[in-house]
Amino acid sequence: MKSSSFLVASILVAILAGSWAKYEPTWESLDARPLPQWYDEAKIGIFIHFGVYAVPAYTSEWFWCFWQCPDRKLQYVDDWMKAHYAPGFTYQDFAKDFTLEFFDATEWVNLFENSGAKYAVGPKRDIVGEFSDAMKKSSLHLGLYHSLFEWFNPLYLADKNNNFTTTDYPDTKGTAELYELVEAYEPELIWSDGDSGPVEYWKSREFLTWLYNDSPVKDNVVVNDRWGTDTHCSHGGFLNCHDRYNPGSEQTRKWENAMTLDRHSWGNRKTMKASDVLKPEELLETLAQTISNGGNILINVGPTKEGVIPPILQERLYQMGGWLKHNGEAIYSSKKWTFHNETNHVYYTASSTEDAIYAIFFQWPISNVLNLTHPVATVQTKMTMLGTDAKVSFQQNQDKLSVMLPNMAEVQSLKHAWTIKLTYIKSERHPNEIY
Ligand SMILES: *[C@@H]1O[C@H](CO)[C@@H](O)[C@H](O)[C@H]1NC(C)=O
Ligand SMILES: *[C@@H]1O[C@H](CO)[C@@H](O)[C@H](O)[C@H]1NC(C)=O
Ligand SMILES: *[C@@H]1O[C@H](CO)[C@@H](O)[C@H](O)[C@H]1NC(C)=O
């Protein structure tokens, strides 16, 4: 009797002390936090790189560093500055031309909603207030990008000179402002970057412990894996690993493919050519491949210094949105299937209840017969093509399932990629299992 009331009292004390199910500042504890479900279901996000580098709009968002970082500078960037700007012109002098006269946060957010994306990750400064207000009025989840370091911040450079044994920069700026950002804007996603330096220096684990235990977004917030040298691809929330990470196979942890529509830059470039931009079918195939392997995709756009998203990038987002209107059932909230692809540009996903699988294909077979080697039809199997009532029949052969597609002319408007939904399918590996 005594001991059980002691137990009850201990539990009460634990609850009152707020130590119930709390996270501790160790990777073991933080990495064990389940990822809030909204993130896996959302699948598609938009990334925005927007800063003073949009004024020179040359090379990439690394412009300042390519011009002046002692170990990264490029001669041709220096030559270009000398040819076009007065001697003594500084990077800060570009700021007065970061004019934003056509920036309309609501217009951006409407475009992102129409693209079919479910979250967007934006820059942390200047326009963040307007952007978060517009985001909060939309159906999208708000994410904020935050770079821990700054290339030329004297405090950071001094700490680095001291081999990161002093912590003036994270204590007053780098990590300190993360707490402010969370309090002020309550983002559901923090996309951390610029984390060169030990995790102890950044005090990232202490920040994440606060974020998960006590912050206003503790239940829903999702973070990535850039929290200090050596955390990439191993610690934090979902894994970004490196830029444009797309491993082509499933991973043990949730991952995200952060990629760009402009193949060569995250920031706006005046020299971007039409051929530098992913074609719609390339964007959709990257999307399908990423989702089939259990990843999310974060698609980057770089607005101009006036605050305009270049029309060719807008067009790609609308094209994706148009495709998702018909095919979104195969993407949102989907799960990985036993198999992820066929050799002929076919990608598989499964419905969240796993009673249907989806085969997304990018090459229309000349004979109108699509051969699949992984799914095995049963007597109950039915097939449809998403976005159309056109008839789809099939024949199960010894070594393959032949899907008889409608005439392409019937489904022409669904261009770039088509999705076959298959129910009551077995996978060849588990011949007795009904999916
Ligand atoms: C810098 O710090 C690291 C990690 O504490 C240590 O391994 C390294 O030896 C130090 N380097 C110098 C030059 O002190
Ligand atoms: C198809 O799946 C296999 C097995 O997971 C993988 O090795 C391959 O890279 C994938 N191909 C594509 C194009 O994703
Ligand atoms: C699909 O399989 C059928 C039946 O074996 C075969 O006749 C046809 O040539 C195959 N089509 C393709 C595009 O491989």
Tab-separated table of C-alpha atoms and ligand atoms in Angstrom:
chain	number	residue	atom	x	y	z
A	1	MET	CA	0.000	0.000	0.000
A	2	LYS	CA	2.663	2.382	1.080
A	3	SER	CA	4.825	1.638	-1.900
A	4	SER	CA	2.034	2.086	-4.441
A	5	SER	CA	1.038	5.472	-3.041
A	6	PHE	CA	4.697	6.403	-3.173
A	7	LEU	CA	4.681	5.394	-6.854
A	8	VAL	CA	1.578	7.525	-7.536
A	9	ALA	CA	3.199	10.434	-5.726
A	10	SER	CA	6.393	10.033	-7.781
A	11	ILE	CA	4.463	10.049	-11.028
A	12	LEU	CA	2.591	13.179	-9.942
A	13	VAL	CA	5.838	14.867	-8.993
A	14	ALA	CA	7.278	13.887	-12.360
A	15	ILE	CA	4.280	15.411	-14.168
A	16	LEU	CA	4.311	18.547	-12.023
A	17	ALA	CA	8.031	18.967	-12.545
A	18	GLY	CA	7.341	18.845	-16.276
A	19	SER	CA	9.818	16.046	-16.753
A	20	TRP	CA	7.316	13.622	-18.326
A	21	ALA	CA	8.432	12.295	-21.692
A	22	LYS	CA	10.855	15.144	-22.129
A	23	TYR	CA	13.758	15.262	-24.493
A	24	GLU	CA	17.335	15.594	-23.338
A	25	PRO	CA	20.215	17.361	-25.106
A	26	THR	CA	21.709	14.144	-26.478
A	27	TRP	CA	21.365	12.837	-30.023
A	28	GLU	CA	20.075	9.567	-28.629
A	29	SER	CA	17.104	11.352	-27.096
A	30	LEU	CA	16.518	13.962	-29.822
A	31	ASP	CA	16.824	11.533	-32.736
A	32	ALA	CA	14.191	9.292	-31.123
A	33	ARG	CA	11.473	11.960	-31.376
A	34	PRO	CA	8.800	10.776	-33.841
A	35	LEU	CA	8.526	13.085	-36.843
A	36	PRO	CA	5.201	14.975	-36.777
A	37	GLN	CA	2.917	13.266	-39.286
A	38	TRP	CA	2.016	16.336	-41.355
A	39	TYR	CA	5.494	16.440	-42.831
A	40	ASP	CA	5.491	12.941	-44.349
A	41	GLU	CA	1.954	13.458	-45.674
A	42	ALA	CA	2.766	16.827	-47.277
A	43	LYS	CA	5.466	15.405	-49.616
A	44	ILE	CA	6.045	18.643	-51.544
A	45	GLY	CA	7.464	21.956	-50.368
A	46	ILE	CA	8.680	25.155	-52.004
A	47	PHE	CA	12.039	26.649	-51.085
A	48	ILE	CA	12.780	30.356	-51.614
A	49	HIS	CA	16.286	31.802	-51.781
A	50	PHE	CA	15.918	35.554	-51.622
A	51	GLY	CA	18.514	38.071	-50.500
A	52	VAL	CA	20.807	40.917	-51.552
A	53	TYR	CA	22.568	38.478	-53.926
A	54	ALA	CA	19.466	38.945	-56.140
A	55	VAL	CA	20.812	42.445	-56.915
A	56	PRO	CA	24.019	41.454	-58.760
A	57	ALA	CA	22.082	38.257	-59.677
A	58	TYR	CA	25.282	36.791	-61.051
A	59	THR	CA	26.798	33.306	-60.468
A	60	SER	CA	24.566	32.300	-57.538
A	61	GLU	CA	23.550	33.076	-53.939
A	62	TRP	CA	27.287	32.514	-53.177
A	63	PHE	CA	28.117	35.717	-55.064
A	64	TRP	CA	29.615	37.603	-52.102
A	65	CYS	CA	31.820	34.668	-51.151
A	66	PHE	CA	32.887	34.009	-54.761
A	67	TRP	CA	33.878	37.669	-54.886
A	68	GLN	CA	35.617	38.033	-51.521
A	69	CYS	CA	36.022	34.871	-49.388
A	70	PRO	CA	39.804	34.338	-49.145
A	71	ASP	CA	39.515	30.618	-49.870
A	72	ARG	CA	36.585	30.647	-52.331
A	73	LYS	CA	37.019	33.705	-54.540
A	74	LEU	CA	36.776	33.394	-58.289
A	75	GLN	CA	38.873	35.644	-60.492
A	76	TYR	CA	36.143	36.138	-63.096
A	77	VAL	CA	33.755	37.481	-60.458
A	78	ASP	CA	36.341	40.033	-59.345
A	79	ASP	CA	36.976	40.986	-62.990
A	80	TRP	CA	33.237	41.432	-63.540
A	81	MET	CA	32.955	43.713	-60.509
A	82	LYS	CA	35.919	45.784	-61.697
A	83	ALA	CA	34.384	46.100	-65.157
A	84	HIS	CA	30.932	47.197	-64.006
A	85	TYR	CA	31.222	48.905	-60.601
A	86	ALA	CA	33.231	51.825	-59.260
A	87	PRO	CA	36.356	51.092	-57.204
A	88	GLY	CA	35.491	50.728	-53.535
A	89	PHE	CA	31.986	49.415	-54.237
A	90	THR	CA	31.054	47.003	-51.415
A	91	TYR	CA	28.583	44.152	-51.161
A	92	GLN	CA	26.576	46.309	-48.743
A	93	ASP	CA	26.221	48.918	-51.513
A	94	PHE	CA	24.023	46.444	-53.394
A	95	ALA	CA	21.436	46.598	-50.604
A	96	LYS	CA	19.891	49.895	-51.730
A	97	ASP	CA	18.851	48.191	-54.981
A	98	PHE	CA	17.139	45.319	-53.184
A	99	THR	CA	13.959	47.225	-53.886
A	100	LEU	CA	11.153	44.621	-53.710
A	101	GLU	CA	8.765	47.022	-55.426
A	102	PHE	CA	6.660	44.177	-56.819
A	103	PHE	CA	6.927	41.867	-53.807
A	104	ASP	CA	3.486	40.597	-52.867
A	105	ALA	CA	3.612	37.781	-50.329
A	106	THR	CA	0.005	36.781	-51.021
A	107	GLU	CA	0.732	36.414	-54.730
A	108	TRP	CA	3.686	34.106	-53.972
A	109	VAL	CA	1.661	32.031	-51.555
A	110	ASN	CA	-1.212	31.699	-54.083
A	111	LEU	CA	1.283	30.441	-56.659
A	112	PHE	CA	2.692	27.915	-54.179
A	113	GLU	CA	-0.800	26.668	-53.317
A	114	ASN	CA	-1.563	26.271	-57.010
A	115	SER	CA	1.658	24.304	-57.500
A	116	GLY	CA	0.274	21.593	-55.219
A	117	ALA	CA	2.957	22.168	-52.569
A	118	LYS	CA	1.936	21.797	-48.927
A	119	TYR	CA	4.730	23.717	-47.237
A	120	ALA	CA	7.146	26.501	-48.084
A	121	VAL	CA	10.479	27.442	-46.576
A	122	GLY	CA	11.441	31.079	-46.864
A	123	PRO	CA	14.251	33.441	-45.958
A	124	LYS	CA	14.575	34.538	-42.405
A	125	ARG	CA	15.009	38.295	-42.726
A	126	ASP	CA	13.352	41.455	-44.034
A	127	ILE	CA	10.296	40.029	-45.662
A	128	VAL	CA	9.696	37.238	-43.232
A	129	GLY	CA	6.871	38.998	-41.403
A	130	GLU	CA	4.791	39.567	-44.535
A	131	PHE	CA	5.614	36.097	-45.807
A	132	SER	CA	4.558	34.375	-42.579
A	133	ASP	CA	1.343	36.407	-42.368
A	134	ALA	CA	0.376	35.377	-45.906
A	135	MET	CA	1.386	31.767	-45.192
A	136	LYS	CA	-0.698	31.597	-42.008
A	137	LYS	CA	-3.781	32.656	-44.000
A	138	SER	CA	-3.133	29.857	-46.529
A	139	SER	CA	-3.357	26.075	-46.421
A	140	LEU	CA	0.462	25.805	-46.412
A	141	HIS	CA	2.764	24.945	-43.504
A	142	LEU	CA	5.296	27.681	-42.731
A	143	GLY	CA	8.981	26.799	-42.754
A	144	LEU	CA	11.888	29.160	-42.113
A	145	TYR	CA	15.403	28.859	-43.442
A	146	HIS	CA	18.156	29.880	-41.037
A	147	SER	CA	21.883	30.022	-41.633
A	148	LEU	CA	23.817	29.634	-38.406
A	149	PHE	CA	26.988	31.292	-39.647
A	150	GLU	CA	27.654	34.423	-41.710
A	151	TRP	CA	30.701	34.386	-43.985
A	152	PHE	CA	32.080	37.737	-42.857
A	153	ASN	CA	30.712	38.214	-39.351
A	154	PRO	CA	33.692	39.325	-37.201
A	155	LEU	CA	32.388	37.490	-34.141
A	156	TYR	CA	32.108	34.241	-36.085
A	157	LEU	CA	35.560	34.690	-37.635
A	158	ALA	CA	37.068	35.378	-34.191
A	159	ASP	CA	35.457	32.233	-32.722
A	160	LYS	CA	36.702	30.249	-35.711
A	161	ASN	CA	40.215	31.644	-35.163
A	162	ASN	CA	39.987	30.379	-31.598
A	163	ASN	CA	39.179	26.924	-32.963
A	164	PHE	CA	35.582	27.394	-31.713
A	165	THR	CA	36.653	27.485	-28.056
A	166	THR	CA	34.935	30.894	-27.684
A	167	THR	CA	31.194	31.131	-28.383
A	168	ASP	CA	30.469	34.838	-28.749
A	169	TYR	CA	28.826	34.462	-32.141
A	170	PRO	CA	26.291	31.689	-31.365
A	171	ASP	CA	25.556	33.216	-27.943
A	172	THR	CA	24.683	36.630	-29.338
A	173	LYS	CA	23.621	35.953	-32.939
A	174	GLY	CA	23.802	32.571	-34.714
A	175	THR	CA	21.928	30.373	-32.267
A	176	ALA	CA	20.448	33.118	-30.109
A	177	GLU	CA	18.284	34.445	-32.941
A	178	LEU	CA	16.841	30.983	-33.605
A	179	TYR	CA	14.944	31.234	-30.299
A	180	GLU	CA	13.632	34.660	-31.364
A	181	LEU	CA	12.561	33.370	-34.780
A	182	VAL	CA	10.573	30.553	-33.217
A	183	GLU	CA	8.903	32.849	-30.672
A	184	ALA	CA	8.101	35.509	-33.260
A	185	TYR	CA	6.905	33.447	-36.236
A	186	GLU	CA	6.079	30.001	-34.836
A	187	PRO	CA	7.283	28.080	-37.922
A	188	GLU	CA	6.355	24.419	-38.318
A	189	LEU	CA	9.659	23.686	-40.027
A	190	ILE	CA	13.166	24.995	-39.419
A	191	TRP	CA	15.578	24.425	-42.271
A	192	SER	CA	18.980	24.931	-40.665
A	193	ASP	CA	22.091	25.603	-42.719
A	194	GLY	CA	25.527	27.259	-42.520
A	195	ASP	CA	26.569	25.056	-39.611
A	196	SER	CA	30.318	24.837	-40.103
A	197	GLY	CA	31.648	24.313	-36.564
A	198	PRO	CA	31.169	21.643	-33.872
A	199	VAL	CA	27.676	20.945	-32.597
A	200	GLU	CA	28.926	21.826	-29.084
A	201	TYR	CA	29.908	25.264	-30.383
A	202	TRP	CA	26.471	25.904	-31.875
A	203	LYS	CA	24.685	24.467	-28.803
A	204	SER	CA	22.272	22.937	-31.312
A	205	ARG	CA	21.208	20.087	-29.067
A	206	GLU	CA	20.297	22.560	-26.341
A	207	PHE	CA	18.233	24.517	-28.863
A	208	LEU	CA	16.459	21.390	-30.145
A	209	THR	CA	15.721	20.267	-26.590
A	210	TRP	CA	14.011	23.605	-25.941
A	211	LEU	CA	12.270	23.425	-29.317
A	212	TYR	CA	10.853	19.951	-28.658
A	213	ASN	CA	10.045	20.420	-24.960
A	214	ASP	CA	9.058	24.001	-24.356
A	215	SER	CA	8.692	26.069	-27.526
A	216	PRO	CA	5.293	27.234	-28.832
A	217	VAL	CA	5.647	24.779	-31.757
A	218	LYS	CA	6.893	21.753	-29.793
A	219	ASP	CA	4.189	19.374	-31.040
A	220	ASN	CA	4.279	20.108	-34.773
A	221	VAL	CA	7.716	21.427	-35.607
A	222	VAL	CA	10.000	19.529	-37.976
A	223	VAL	CA	13.723	20.194	-38.481
A	224	ASN	CA	16.442	18.987	-40.833
A	225	ASP	CA	19.941	17.652	-40.120
A	226	ARG	CA	22.338	20.655	-40.481
A	227	TRP	CA	23.168	21.408	-36.849
A	228	GLY	CA	26.979	21.274	-36.844
A	229	THR	CA	29.842	19.590	-38.663
A	230	ASP	CA	29.187	15.812	-38.648
A	231	THR	CA	25.413	15.986	-38.093
A	232	HIS	CA	24.554	15.893	-41.806
A	233	CYS	CA	22.858	12.698	-42.896
A	234	SER	CA	22.753	11.365	-39.334
A	235	HIS	CA	21.187	13.609	-36.650
A	236	GLY	CA	18.233	15.927	-36.199
A	237	GLY	CA	14.825	15.474	-37.815
A	238	PHE	CA	14.576	14.497	-41.467
A	239	LEU	CA	17.805	14.060	-43.448
A	240	ASN	CA	18.840	16.506	-46.171
A	241	CYS	CA	22.369	15.114	-46.411
A	242	HIS	CA	23.763	17.213	-49.264
A	243	ASP	CA	22.076	19.578	-51.733
A	244	ARG	CA	19.881	17.775	-54.306
A	245	TYR	CA	20.116	14.562	-52.283
A	246	ASN	CA	18.253	11.873	-54.228
A	247	PRO	CA	19.690	8.462	-53.311
A	248	GLY	CA	17.477	6.415	-55.686
A	249	SER	CA	16.686	3.941	-52.903
A	250	GLU	CA	14.760	3.915	-49.644
A	251	GLN	CA	16.443	5.145	-46.448
A	252	THR	CA	16.019	4.177	-42.816
A	253	ARG	CA	15.108	7.731	-41.781
A	254	LYS	CA	12.746	10.224	-43.410
A	255	TRP	CA	14.666	12.308	-45.963
A	256	GLU	CA	14.155	15.319	-48.198
A	257	ASN	CA	15.449	16.110	-51.664
A	258	ALA	CA	16.128	19.874	-51.599
A	259	MET	CA	16.606	20.782	-55.273
A	260	THR	CA	16.384	23.682	-57.688
A	261	LEU	CA	14.365	24.439	-60.819
A	262	ASP	CA	17.405	26.369	-62.119
A	263	ARG	CA	19.981	23.599	-62.356
A	264	HIS	CA	22.865	25.927	-61.442
A	265	SER	CA	21.718	28.240	-58.680
A	266	TRP	CA	19.435	28.684	-55.677
A	267	GLY	CA	19.472	32.475	-55.930
A	268	ASN	CA	18.179	34.474	-58.906
A	269	ARG	CA	20.566	34.748	-61.890
A	270	LYS	CA	20.151	37.214	-64.737
A	271	THR	CA	22.082	34.802	-66.972
A	272	MET	CA	19.709	31.855	-66.427
A	273	LYS	CA	18.788	30.318	-69.791
A	274	ALA	CA	15.578	28.447	-70.592
A	275	SER	CA	17.676	25.289	-71.019
A	276	ASP	CA	19.053	25.701	-67.464
A	277	VAL	CA	15.558	25.146	-66.096
A	278	LEU	CA	14.284	21.609	-65.481
A	279	LYS	CA	11.758	20.562	-68.112
A	280	PRO	CA	8.306	19.681	-66.757
A	281	GLU	CA	8.881	15.968	-67.335
A	282	GLU	CA	12.241	16.159	-65.511
A	283	LEU	CA	10.631	17.888	-62.536
A	284	LEU	CA	7.812	15.322	-62.396
A	285	GLU	CA	10.166	12.354	-62.743
A	286	THR	CA	12.381	13.689	-59.933
A	287	LEU	CA	9.219	14.132	-57.871
A	288	ALA	CA	7.991	10.578	-58.573
A	289	GLN	CA	11.394	9.012	-57.933
A	290	THR	CA	11.811	10.918	-54.662
A	291	ILE	CA	8.344	10.072	-53.332
A	292	SER	CA	8.620	6.403	-54.399
A	293	ASN	CA	11.684	6.065	-52.167
A	294	GLY	CA	9.980	7.707	-49.192
A	295	GLY	CA	11.459	11.201	-49.555
A	296	ASN	CA	9.885	14.653	-49.588
A	297	ILE	CA	10.846	17.108	-52.315
A	298	LEU	CA	11.665	20.774	-51.640
A	299	ILE	CA	11.623	22.730	-54.894
A	300	ASN	CA	13.606	25.961	-54.974
A	301	VAL	CA	12.801	29.234	-56.724
A	302	GLY	CA	14.959	32.387	-56.715
A	303	PRO	CA	12.928	35.630	-56.987
A	304	THR	CA	14.335	38.814	-58.563
A	305	LYS	CA	15.410	41.853	-56.540
A	306	GLU	CA	12.023	43.407	-57.363
A	307	GLY	CA	10.321	40.480	-55.627
A	308	VAL	CA	9.120	38.665	-58.754
A	309	ILE	CA	9.325	34.903	-59.286
A	310	PRO	CA	10.603	34.497	-62.877
A	311	PRO	CA	7.727	33.486	-65.201
A	312	ILE	CA	9.485	30.310	-66.422
A	313	LEU	CA	9.703	29.100	-62.814
A	314	GLN	CA	6.063	30.074	-62.232
A	315	GLU	CA	5.156	28.012	-65.277
A	316	ARG	CA	6.907	24.913	-63.898
A	317	LEU	CA	5.032	25.261	-60.613
A	318	TYR	CA	1.679	25.610	-62.425
A	319	GLN	CA	2.528	22.583	-64.596
A	320	MET	CA	3.265	20.533	-61.500
A	321	GLY	CA	0.028	21.757	-59.899
A	322	GLY	CA	-1.930	20.766	-63.003
A	323	TRP	CA	-0.429	17.281	-62.946
A	324	LEU	CA	-1.082	16.878	-59.219
A	325	LYS	CA	-4.765	17.781	-59.678
A	326	HIS	CA	-5.182	14.489	-61.523
A	327	ASN	CA	-2.409	12.435	-59.950
A	328	GLY	CA	-2.127	13.786	-56.396
A	329	GLU	CA	-3.812	10.659	-55.012
A	330	ALA	CA	-0.592	8.756	-55.837
A	331	ILE	CA	1.577	11.339	-54.069
A	332	TYR	CA	0.065	12.964	-50.963
A	333	SER	CA	0.060	10.803	-47.824
A	334	SER	CA	1.365	7.901	-49.921
A	335	LYS	CA	3.674	5.185	-48.594
A	336	LYS	CA	6.561	3.300	-50.103
A	337	TRP	CA	5.619	0.054	-51.801
A	338	THR	CA	7.731	-3.126	-51.653
A	339	PHE	CA	9.235	-2.121	-55.005
A	340	HIS	CA	10.052	1.427	-56.009
A	341	ASN	CA	10.505	1.338	-59.762
A	342	GLU	CA	10.802	-0.568	-63.031
A	343	THR	CA	13.631	-0.053	-65.487
A	344	ASN	CA	11.349	1.673	-68.038
A	345	HIS	CA	10.782	4.942	-66.078
A	346	VAL	CA	7.970	3.577	-63.895
A	347	TYR	CA	7.767	4.527	-60.188
A	348	TYR	CA	5.591	2.938	-57.516
A	349	THR	CA	3.841	4.346	-54.476
A	350	ALA	CA	1.206	2.760	-52.224
A	351	SER	CA	-1.924	4.301	-50.718
A	352	SER	CA	-1.745	5.163	-47.029
A	353	THR	CA	-3.973	2.154	-46.215
A	354	GLU	CA	-1.855	0.016	-48.568
A	355	ASP	CA	-4.916	-1.408	-50.358
A	356	ALA	CA	-3.859	0.112	-53.672
A	357	ILE	CA	-0.595	0.750	-55.448
A	358	TYR	CA	0.165	3.365	-58.063
A	359	ALA	CA	2.431	2.968	-61.076
A	360	ILE	CA	3.509	6.382	-62.380
A	361	PHE	CA	5.013	6.096	-65.860
A	362	PHE	CA	6.838	8.594	-68.057
A	363	GLN	CA	7.170	6.829	-71.405
A	364	TRP	CA	4.026	5.948	-73.281
A	365	PRO	CA	4.610	2.495	-74.840
A	366	ILE	CA	4.218	2.468	-78.610
A	367	SER	CA	1.934	-0.566	-78.532
A	368	ASN	CA	-0.224	0.969	-75.739
A	369	VAL	CA	0.844	-1.996	-73.584
A	370	LEU	CA	2.730	-1.222	-70.400
A	371	ASN	CA	4.615	-4.225	-69.019
A	372	LEU	CA	5.279	-4.356	-65.278
A	373	THR	CA	7.453	-6.996	-63.631
A	374	HIS	CA	6.759	-6.362	-59.933
A	375	PRO	CA	2.978	-6.362	-59.308
A	376	VAL	CA	1.084	-9.628	-59.678
A	377	ALA	CA	-2.650	-9.389	-60.407
A	378	THR	CA	-5.229	-11.449	-58.515
A	379	VAL	CA	-8.793	-12.333	-59.519
A	380	GLN	CA	-9.981	-9.239	-57.640
A	381	THR	CA	-7.558	-6.802	-59.247
A	382	LYS	CA	-8.993	-3.659	-60.839
A	383	MET	CA	-7.096	-0.959	-62.690
A	384	THR	CA	-7.887	2.637	-63.543
A	385	MET	CA	-5.917	5.591	-64.815
A	386	LEU	CA	-6.051	8.580	-62.480
A	387	GLY	CA	-7.776	11.636	-63.902
A	388	THR	CA	-9.774	9.772	-66.572
A	389	ASP	CA	-12.604	7.270	-67.006
A	390	ALA	CA	-10.812	5.661	-69.960
A	391	LYS	CA	-10.846	1.866	-69.827
A	392	VAL	CA	-7.738	0.035	-68.638
A	393	SER	CA	-7.569	-3.764	-68.954
A	394	PHE	CA	-4.746	-6.157	-68.176
A	395	GLN	CA	-3.374	-9.619	-68.604
A	396	GLN	CA	-1.252	-11.467	-66.068
A	397	ASN	CA	1.503	-13.415	-67.827
A	398	GLN	CA	4.088	-15.745	-66.361
A	399	ASP	CA	6.794	-13.118	-66.009
A	400	LYS	CA	4.947	-9.831	-66.363
A	401	LEU	CA	1.714	-7.967	-65.975
A	402	SER	CA	0.655	-6.373	-69.271
A	403	VAL	CA	-1.503	-3.292	-68.827
A	404	MET	CA	-3.582	-2.357	-71.868
A	405	LEU	CA	-3.763	1.405	-71.870
A	406	PRO	CA	-6.382	3.540	-73.603
A	407	ASN	CA	-5.343	5.325	-76.786
A	408	MET	CA	-2.972	8.091	-75.904
A	409	ALA	CA	-5.207	10.574	-77.760
A	410	GLU	CA	-7.936	9.957	-75.141
A	411	VAL	CA	-5.705	11.026	-72.259
A	412	GLN	CA	-3.480	13.554	-74.013
A	413	SER	CA	-4.359	16.371	-71.611
A	414	LEU	CA	-2.740	14.377	-68.770
A	415	LYS	CA	0.663	14.853	-70.349
A	416	HIS	CA	4.200	14.202	-69.094
A	417	ALA	CA	3.302	11.283	-66.819
A	418	TRP	CA	0.359	8.988	-66.204
A	419	THR	CA	-0.694	6.964	-63.174
A	420	ILE	CA	-2.277	3.518	-63.119
A	421	LYS	CA	-4.020	2.621	-59.859
A	422	LEU	CA	-3.978	-1.120	-59.140
A	423	THR	CA	-6.001	-2.777	-56.368
A	424	TYR	CA	-5.724	-6.282	-54.871
A	425	ILE	CA	-2.184	-6.711	-56.095
A	426	LYS	CA	0.420	-9.128	-54.813
A	427	SER	CA	4.085	-8.324	-54.932
A	428	GLU	CA	6.193	-11.070	-56.441
A	429	ARG	CA	8.295	-11.324	-53.326
A	430	HIS	CA	5.345	-12.254	-51.093
A	431	PRO	CA	3.143	-14.327	-53.386
A	432	ASN	CA	0.544	-15.088	-50.686
A	433	GLU	CA	0.135	-11.600	-49.380
A	434	ILE	CA	-2.815	-9.508	-50.548
A	435	TYR	CA	-2.100	-5.784	-50.781
B	1	LIG	C1	40.639	22.338	-32.580
B	1	LIG	O1	39.627	21.645	-31.852
B	1	LIG	C2	39.478	20.292	-32.209
B	1	LIG	C3	38.243	19.732	-31.505
B	1	LIG	O2	38.242	20.090	-30.145
B	1	LIG	C4	40.768	19.552	-31.876
B	1	LIG	O3	40.637	18.195	-32.254
B	1	LIG	C5	41.915	20.181	-32.627
B	1	LIG	O4	43.116	19.585	-32.270
B	1	LIG	C6	41.990	21.685	-32.347
B	1	LIG	N1	42.975	22.304	-33.247
B	1	LIG	C7	43.887	23.168	-32.807
B	1	LIG	C8	44.787	23.734	-33.867
B	1	LIG	O5	43.976	23.480	-31.638
B	2	LIG	C1	15.235	1.521	-58.961
B	2	LIG	O1	15.287	0.751	-57.774
B	2	LIG	C2	16.546	0.122	-57.549
B	2	LIG	C3	16.388	-0.746	-56.313
B	2	LIG	O2	16.003	0.023	-55.197
B	2	LIG	C4	17.633	1.177	-57.403
B	2	LIG	O3	18.872	0.555	-57.239
B	2	LIG	C5	17.634	2.079	-58.630
B	2	LIG	O4	18.555	3.147	-58.442
B	2	LIG	C6	16.256	2.646	-58.888
B	2	LIG	N1	16.260	3.380	-60.138
B	2	LIG	C7	15.780	4.613	-60.215
B	2	LIG	C8	15.839	5.257	-61.557
B	2	LIG	O5	15.303	5.193	-59.269
B	3	LIG	C1	4.851	-6.427	-73.347
B	3	LIG	O1	4.614	-7.780	-73.191
B	3	LIG	C2	3.914	-8.348	-74.321
B	3	LIG	C3	3.501	-9.775	-73.953
B	3	LIG	O2	4.634	-10.554	-73.601
B	3	LIG	C4	4.828	-8.268	-75.538
B	3	LIG	O3	4.155	-8.776	-76.673
B	3	LIG	C5	5.175	-6.793	-75.770
B	3	LIG	O4	6.123	-6.703	-76.821
B	3	LIG	C6	5.732	-6.144	-74.541
B	3	LIG	N1	5.805	-4.714	-74.759
B	3	LIG	C7	6.867	-3.981	-74.484
B	3	LIG	C8	6.764	-2.506	-74.771
B	3	LIG	O5	7.900	-4.467	-74.027
